[in-house]
Every structure is written in C-alpha cells, then in structure tokens.
Tab-separated table of C-alpha atoms in Angstrom:
chain	number	residue	atom	x	y	z
O	1	MET	CA	-7.466	207.351	-60.935
O	2	GLU	CA	-10.478	209.236	-59.650
O	3	LYS	CA	-12.029	208.910	-63.098
O	4	ASP	CA	-11.536	205.095	-63.120
O	5	ASN	CA	-13.066	204.842	-59.686
O	6	LEU	CA	-16.113	206.846	-60.775
O	7	ASN	CA	-16.470	204.718	-63.926
O	8	ARG	CA	-16.434	201.528	-61.803
O	9	GLN	CA	-19.076	202.959	-59.500
O	10	ILE	CA	-21.205	203.953	-62.488
O	11	GLN	CA	-20.820	200.442	-63.966
O	12	LYS	CA	-21.849	198.836	-60.635
O	13	LYS	CA	-24.877	201.115	-60.417
O	14	LYS	CA	-25.849	200.228	-64.004
O	15	GLU	CA	-25.538	196.507	-63.218
O	16	LYS	CA	-27.598	196.956	-60.073
O	17	LEU	CA	-30.230	198.859	-62.067
O	18	GLN	CA	-30.341	196.068	-64.692
O	19	LYS	CA	-30.755	193.463	-61.943
O	20	LEU	CA	-33.591	195.480	-60.368
O	21	GLU	CA	-35.290	195.816	-63.764
O	22	ARG	CA	-35.023	192.022	-64.310
O	23	ASP	CA	-36.414	191.405	-60.824
O	24	LYS	CA	-39.277	193.805	-61.564
O	25	LYS	CA	-40.122	191.950	-64.802
O	26	ILE	CA	-40.068	188.615	-62.960
O	27	TYR	CA	-42.288	190.011	-60.211
O	28	ILE	CA	-44.786	191.416	-62.723
O	29	SER	CA	-44.743	188.143	-64.670
O	30	ASN	CA	-45.406	186.136	-61.486
O	31	GLU	CA	-48.160	188.538	-60.472
O	32	ASN	CA	-49.825	188.230	-63.890
O	33	ARG	CA	-49.497	184.439	-63.785
O	34	GLU	CA	-51.191	184.402	-60.368
O	35	LYS	CA	-54.034	186.598	-61.663
O	36	ARG	CA	-54.535	184.255	-64.660
O	37	ARG	CA	-54.471	181.220	-62.357
O	38	LYS	CA	-57.109	182.756	-60.070
O	39	ARG	CA	-59.256	183.725	-63.056
O	40	ALA	CA	-58.996	180.217	-64.537
O	41	ARG	CA	-59.921	178.669	-61.176
O	42	ASN	CA	-62.922	180.966	-60.877
O	43	LEU	CA	-64.100	180.111	-64.401
O	44	ILE	CA	-63.721	176.390	-63.683
O	45	MET	CA	-65.777	176.789	-60.508
O	46	LEU	CA	-68.494	178.654	-62.409
O	47	GLY	CA	-68.499	175.911	-65.043
O	48	ALA	CA	-68.878	173.321	-62.281
O	49	LEU	CA	-71.920	175.192	-60.962
O	50	PHE	CA	-73.511	175.066	-64.403
O	51	GLU	CA	-72.746	171.353	-64.480
O	52	ILE	CA	-74.396	170.816	-61.075
O	53	GLU	CA	-77.578	172.330	-62.482
O	54	ASN	CA	-77.231	170.339	-65.752
O	55	LEU	CA	-76.787	173.512	-67.793
O	56	GLU	CA	-73.270	172.846	-69.114
O	57	LYS	CA	-74.580	171.733	-72.522
O	58	GLU	CA	-76.954	174.660	-72.946
O	59	ASN	CA	-76.393	177.220	-75.657
O	60	GLY	CA	-74.060	179.967	-74.424
O	61	GLU	CA	-76.048	182.756	-76.047
O	62	ALA	CA	-79.269	181.581	-74.390
O	63	LEU	CA	-77.586	181.382	-70.978
O	64	LEU	CA	-76.067	184.827	-71.424
O	65	GLY	CA	-79.472	186.244	-72.351
O	66	PHE	CA	-81.073	184.640	-69.304
O	67	LEU	CA	-78.340	185.932	-67.001
O	68	HIS	CA	-78.551	189.396	-68.542
O	69	GLU	CA	-82.305	189.629	-67.991
O	70	SER	CA	-82.123	188.098	-64.504
O	71	LYS	CA	-79.198	190.158	-63.250
O	72	GLU	CA	-81.254	192.756	-61.367
O	73	ILE	CA	-83.400	190.098	-59.697
O	74	PHE	CA	-80.227	188.309	-58.662
O	75	PHE	CA	-78.712	191.417	-57.072
O	76	LYS	CA	-81.949	192.158	-55.186
O	77	ASN	CA	-82.085	188.609	-53.779
O	78	ARG	CA	-78.376	187.790	-53.541
O	79	ASP	CA	-78.489	186.806	-49.841
O	80	ARG	CA	-81.403	184.406	-50.429
O	81	TYR	CA	-79.691	182.856	-53.445
O	82	PHE	CA	-76.468	182.534	-51.452
O	83	GLU	CA	-78.282	180.513	-48.778
O	84	ILE	CA	-79.924	178.278	-51.400
O	85	GLY	CA	-76.595	177.671	-53.158
O	86	GLU	CA	-74.816	177.025	-49.888
O	87	SER	CA	-77.483	174.459	-48.973
O	88	ILE	CA	-77.181	172.673	-52.333
O	89	LEU	CA	-73.391	172.460	-52.058
O	90	GLU	CA	-73.583	171.219	-48.458
O	91	LYS	CA	-76.041	168.462	-49.452
O	92	ARG	CA	-73.735	167.401	-52.310
O	93	LYS	CA	-70.740	167.368	-49.986
O	94	ASN	CA	-72.559	165.282	-47.366
O	95	SER	CA	-73.789	162.896	-50.043
O	96	LYS	CA	-70.266	162.386	-51.373
O	97	VAL	CA	-68.895	161.816	-47.880
O	98	LYS	CA	-71.640	159.285	-47.155
O	99	ASP	CA	-71.037	157.442	-50.440
O	100	ASN	CA	-67.285	157.301	-49.864
O	101	ILE	CA	-67.425	155.665	-46.441
O	102	ASP	CA	-65.451	152.426	-46.468
O	103	ILE	CA	-67.431	149.216	-46.272
O	104	GLY	CA	-67.502	147.254	-43.044
O	105	ASP	CA	-67.470	143.598	-42.000
O	106	THR	CA	-71.152	143.107	-42.881
O	107	GLU	CA	-70.613	144.268	-46.463
O	108	ILE	CA	-67.471	142.136	-46.823
O	109	LYS	CA	-69.460	139.051	-45.752
O	110	GLU	CA	-72.104	139.957	-48.328
O	111	LEU	CA	-69.410	140.400	-50.982
O	112	LEU	CA	-68.062	136.952	-50.191
O	113	GLU	CA	-71.541	135.582	-50.838
O	114	LEU	CA	-71.681	137.577	-54.076
O	115	VAL	CA	-68.477	135.832	-55.213
O	116	ASN	CA	-70.551	132.658	-55.640
O	117	ILE	CA	-73.212	134.490	-57.622
O	118	PHE	CA	-70.506	135.850	-59.934
O	119	LYS	CA	-69.059	132.333	-60.313
O	120	SER	CA	-72.474	130.924	-61.178
O	121	LYS	CA	-72.667	133.515	-63.976
O	122	ASN	CA	-69.132	132.582	-65.139
O	123	GLN	CA	-67.739	135.895	-63.964
O	124	ASP	CA	-65.095	136.817	-61.415
O	125	LEU	CA	-65.978	139.454	-58.792
O	126	GLY	CA	-62.289	140.163	-58.122
O	127	VAL	CA	-61.654	140.909	-61.789
O	128	PHE	CA	-64.784	143.099	-61.931
O	129	ILE	CA	-63.595	145.119	-58.920
O	130	GLN	CA	-60.088	145.507	-60.339
O	131	GLU	CA	-61.306	146.600	-63.767
O	132	ARG	CA	-64.117	148.862	-62.577
O	133	PHE	CA	-62.619	150.442	-59.450
O	134	LYS	CA	-58.872	149.735	-59.786
O	135	LYS	CA	-58.878	148.126	-56.331
O	136	LYS	CA	-57.646	144.729	-55.222
O	137	LEU	CA	-59.130	144.295	-51.749
O	138	PHE	CA	-62.767	144.190	-50.681
O	139	LYS	CA	-61.986	146.350	-47.643
O	140	ASP	CA	-60.828	149.203	-49.921
O	141	LEU	CA	-64.263	149.546	-51.521
O	142	THR	CA	-66.562	152.410	-50.615
O	143	MET	CA	-70.259	152.061	-49.896
O	144	ASN	CA	-71.015	153.678	-53.248
O	145	GLU	CA	-68.868	151.090	-55.071
O	146	PHE	CA	-70.542	148.336	-53.068
O	147	LYS	CA	-73.945	149.583	-54.256
O	148	ILE	CA	-72.671	149.593	-57.855
O	149	ILE	CA	-71.612	145.939	-57.511
O	150	LYS	CA	-75.011	144.982	-56.099
O	151	ASP	CA	-76.799	146.816	-58.911
O	152	TYR	CA	-74.567	145.107	-61.468
O	153	ILE	CA	-75.439	141.674	-60.082
O	154	LYS	CA	-79.161	142.453	-60.310
O	155	ASN	CA	-78.679	143.031	-64.037
O	156	LEU	CA	-76.661	139.854	-64.692
C-alpha cells in the first residue's frame, strides 16, 4: 500500500514536471515571438526613414558602405542628428495633421460650384469622389482631398 502511494506521488510529480516543461517552452516561444516582432517593427521603421529621405531604392551595398564610413561621425554628433531627425518628423506630422483637417462650409459651397464645372465637362464630381477617395459625402473630405479635386479640375 505504501508502495502504491509512493508510485502515485511520483506519477503526479512527473505530470507536474511535464506541465512545467510545456509551460516553459510556451513562455520561451512567446518571448522569442515578441523579440522577432520588435525586431521586425524596428526594421520597418528604419525602412520608413530611408523612404522619407528617398533612399529606399538605392543600392544596399552603397548605403552600407556610406553608413560604415560615416559611423564614427554619426556617433560623435548623435545628439545633433537626433534633433534634426526629430524636427523633420515633427514637420511631417504637423503637415499630415494639417492636410487631414476636415473641410468646412466654405469648401462645401465651393465643391457645389465645382459640381457644375464637372457637369460641363461631362463628368460627375460625386463619382470622382467615390472612386478616388471612397467617400460619399462632401463633408467627409479632408483639405488635402479638396486640394486634389481642385487640381484635377484645373487639368480637365
């Protein structure tokens, strides 16, 4: 009887050990997945920075050579470069916010006038807005989209 009891306890301990080992594998897997996700995000952000400076289509070997030769200069002036980069990103952010402001009553009145110009050119402004911006109402347009419409009409 004592032997059976000890065997049951051993079996329970083995099962508990197996469960802990499974949990450890899951934890390590999740940790590795999180590291890969962070790395991928960082690489995407770096790619976006190259795109901002119109370098995304440059030859990789040439960029690597430039970065390799410029590395020491970068480290010496890191704080200055940080401020420059921060300023560039802030300007981009402010520009995007400004361009994405919804249009107001004045612009809607102007759009209503533009409807007639579109009609005179045998085009439909509503269809243009739906196809180009996937929007159905004038009030949903942003200032940037409004500028695009005005530029389009100039080229009709």
